[in-house]
């Protein structure tokens, strides 16, 4: 049996109260071979009524 360890892990945490929330995302990628020029894209679905402060 060939069991490989996970190569991807992600931790998401929302903190704060009321209308002022902070979203933190921590991601790790590992491999038996190196990732060369690897990029990660996140996609979050945000409810249409949510306010996003892009200046912070």
GROMACS .gro file of N, CA and C in nm:
model
  168
    1UNK      N    1   0.084  -0.117   0.000
    1UNK     CA    2   0.000   0.000   0.000
    1UNK      C    3   0.089   0.124   0.000
    2UNK      N    4   0.065   0.215  -0.093
    2UNK     CA    5   0.143   0.337  -0.106
    2UNK      C    6   0.058   0.455  -0.058
    3UNK      N    7   0.083   0.502   0.064
    3UNK     CA    8   0.006   0.613   0.119
    3UNK      C    9   0.094   0.737   0.115
    4UNK      N   10   0.044   0.841   0.049
    4UNK     CA   11   0.118   0.967   0.039
    4UNK      C   12   0.058   1.069   0.134
    5UNK      N   13   0.142   1.150   0.195
    5UNK     CA   14   0.088   1.256   0.282
    5UNK      C   15   0.017   1.362   0.198
    6UNK      N   16  -0.075   1.437   0.258
    6UNK     CA   17  -0.144   1.542   0.183
    6UNK      C   18  -0.045   1.647   0.134
    7UNK      N   19  -0.069   1.699   0.013
    7UNK     CA   20   0.021   1.800  -0.041
    7UNK      C   21  -0.040   1.940  -0.031
    8UNK      N   22  -0.163   1.949   0.017
    8UNK     CA   23  -0.231   2.077   0.023
    8UNK      C   24  -0.307   2.089   0.154
    9UNK      N   25  -0.293   2.201   0.222
    9UNK     CA   26  -0.374   2.226   0.341
    9UNK      C   27  -0.416   2.372   0.340
   10UNK      N   28  -0.536   2.398   0.393
   10UNK     CA   29  -0.588   2.534   0.394
   10UNK      C   30  -0.665   2.556   0.524
   11UNK      N   31  -0.644   2.670   0.586
   11UNK     CA   32  -0.711   2.707   0.710
   11UNK      C   33  -0.775   2.843   0.689
   12UNK      N   34  -0.907   2.852   0.712
   12UNK     CA   35  -0.980   2.978   0.697
   12UNK      C   36  -1.040   3.014   0.832
   13UNK      N   37  -1.023   3.140   0.872
   13UNK     CA   38  -1.078   3.186   0.999
   13UNK      C   39  -1.144   3.322   0.979
   14UNK      N   40  -1.267   3.336   1.027
   14UNK     CA   41  -1.336   3.465   1.028
   14UNK      C   42  -1.339   3.512   1.172
   15UNK      N   43  -1.294   3.635   1.195
   15UNK     CA   44  -1.292   3.690   1.331
   15UNK      C   45  -1.358   3.827   1.331
   16UNK      N   46  -1.387   3.876   1.447
   16UNK     CA   47  -1.453   4.006   1.461
   16UNK      C   48  -1.600   3.986   1.494
   17UNK      N   49  -1.669   4.098   1.517
   17UNK     CA   50  -1.809   4.091   1.554
   17UNK      C   51  -1.890   4.192   1.474
   18UNK      N   52  -2.018   4.167   1.464
   18UNK     CA   53  -2.107   4.260   1.396
   18UNK      C   54  -2.072   4.275   1.249
   19UNK      N   55  -2.069   4.400   1.203
   19UNK     CA   56  -2.041   4.426   1.061
   19UNK      C   57  -1.892   4.426   1.029
   20UNK      N   58  -1.808   4.426   1.132
   20UNK     CA   59  -1.663   4.436   1.111
   20UNK      C   60  -1.599   4.298   1.130
   21UNK      N   61  -1.582   4.228   1.022
   21UNK     CA   62  -1.523   4.094   1.026
   21UNK      C   63  -1.392   4.095   0.949
   22UNK      N   64  -1.305   4.005   0.987
   22UNK     CA   65  -1.175   3.991   0.920
   22UNK      C   66  -1.161   3.845   0.878
   23UNK      N   67  -1.132   3.822   0.751
   23UNK     CA   68  -1.116   3.687   0.699
   23UNK      C   69  -0.967   3.659   0.677
   24UNK      N   70  -0.916   3.554   0.741
   24UNK     CA   71  -0.776   3.515   0.726
   24UNK      C   72  -0.770   3.379   0.657
   25UNK      N   73  -0.680   3.367   0.561
   25UNK     CA   74  -0.662   3.242   0.488
   25UNK      C   75  -0.514   3.204   0.493
   26UNK      N   76  -0.485   3.081   0.535
   26UNK     CA   77  -0.348   3.031   0.540
   26UNK      C   78  -0.342   2.902   0.458
   27UNK      N   79  -0.254   2.896   0.361
   27UNK     CA   80  -0.246   2.782   0.271
   27UNK      C   81  -0.103   2.730   0.265
   28UNK      N   82  -0.087   2.598   0.259
   28UNK     CA   83   0.044   2.535   0.240
   28UNK      C   84   0.035   2.436   0.125
   29UNK      N   85   0.139   2.434   0.047
   29UNK     CA   86   0.150   2.336  -0.061
   29UNK      C   87   0.285   2.268  -0.047
   30UNK      N   88   0.285   2.137  -0.054
   30UNK     CA   89   0.408   2.060  -0.048
   30UNK      C   90   0.405   1.951  -0.153
   31UNK      N   91   0.520   1.901  -0.190
   31UNK     CA   92   0.525   1.798  -0.292
   31UNK      C   93   0.658   1.724  -0.282
   32UNK      N   94   0.659   1.605  -0.339
   32UNK     CA   95   0.785   1.533  -0.349
   32UNK      C   96   0.877   1.604  -0.448
   33UNK      N   97   0.818   1.671  -0.545
   33UNK     CA   98   0.893   1.753  -0.640
   33UNK      C   99   0.859   1.899  -0.612
   34UNK      N  100   0.948   1.988  -0.639
   34UNK     CA  101   0.926   2.130  -0.614
   34UNK      C  102   0.824   2.187  -0.712
   35UNK      N  103   0.741   2.280  -0.661
   35UNK     CA  104   0.651   2.355  -0.748
   35UNK      C  105   0.730   2.474  -0.800
   36UNK      N  106   0.744   2.484  -0.929
   36UNK     CA  107   0.817   2.595  -0.990
   36UNK      C  108   0.716   2.694  -1.046
   37UNK      N  109   0.730   2.820  -1.008
   37UNK     CA  110   0.638   2.925  -1.052
   37UNK      C  111   0.493   2.890  -1.023
   38UNK      N  112   0.467   2.836  -0.906
   38UNK     CA  113   0.331   2.796  -0.866
   38UNK      C  114   0.253   2.919  -0.819
   39UNK      N  115   0.128   2.930  -0.861
   39UNK     CA  116   0.041   3.038  -0.817
   39UNK      C  117  -0.089   2.978  -0.766
   40UNK      N  118  -0.147   3.044  -0.666
   40UNK     CA  119  -0.274   2.999  -0.608
   40UNK      C  120  -0.376   3.109  -0.629
   41UNK      N  121  -0.496   3.072  -0.669
   41UNK     CA  122  -0.606   3.167  -0.681
   41UNK      C  123  -0.717   3.123  -0.586
   42UNK      N  124  -0.770   3.217  -0.511
   42UNK     CA  125  -0.882   3.190  -0.422
   42UNK      C  126  -1.009   3.242  -0.487
   43UNK      N  127  -1.118   3.170  -0.466
   43UNK     CA  128  -1.248   3.217  -0.511
   43UNK      C  129  -1.344   3.205  -0.393
   44UNK      N  130  -1.395   3.319  -0.349
   44UNK     CA  131  -1.490   3.323  -0.239
   44UNK      C  132  -1.622   3.377  -0.292
   45UNK      N  133  -1.730   3.311  -0.259
   45UNK     CA  134  -1.863   3.359  -0.296
   45UNK      C  135  -1.912   3.446  -0.181
   46UNK      N  136  -1.933   3.574  -0.210
   46UNK     CA  137  -1.975   3.670  -0.109
   46UNK      C  138  -2.121   3.705  -0.136
   47UNK      N  139  -2.207   3.701  -0.035
   47UNK     CA  140  -2.348   3.733  -0.055
   47UNK      C  141  -2.366   3.872  -0.116
   48UNK      N  142  -2.467   3.889  -0.199
   48UNK     CA  143  -2.488   4.015  -0.271
   48UNK      C  144  -2.512   4.133  -0.177
   49UNK      N  145  -2.563   4.112  -0.058
   49UNK     CA  146  -2.589   4.222   0.035
   49UNK      C  147  -2.470   4.259   0.122
   50UNK      N  148  -2.358   4.190   0.108
   50UNK     CA  149  -2.241   4.216   0.191
   50UNK      C  150  -2.167   4.341   0.144
   51UNK      N  151  -2.112   4.416   0.239
   51UNK     CA  152  -2.032   4.534   0.207
   51UNK      C  153  -1.885   4.497   0.223
   52UNK      N  154  -1.806   4.526   0.121
   52UNK     CA  155  -1.663   4.498   0.123
   52UNK      C  156  -1.588   4.631   0.119
   53UNK      N  157  -1.505   4.657   0.219
   53UNK     CA  158  -1.425   4.779   0.224
   53UNK      C  159  -1.292   4.749   0.155
   54UNK      N  160  -1.278   4.792   0.031
   54UNK     CA  161  -1.158   4.764  -0.048
   54UNK      C  162  -1.042   4.856  -0.011
   55UNK      N  163  -1.067   4.959   0.071
   55UNK     CA  164  -0.962   5.054   0.108
   55UNK      C  165  -0.885   5.012   0.233
   56UNK      N  166  -0.924   4.905   0.297
   56UNK     CA  167  -0.855   4.859   0.418
   56UNK      C  168  -0.753   4.756   0.386
   0.00000   0.00000   0.00000
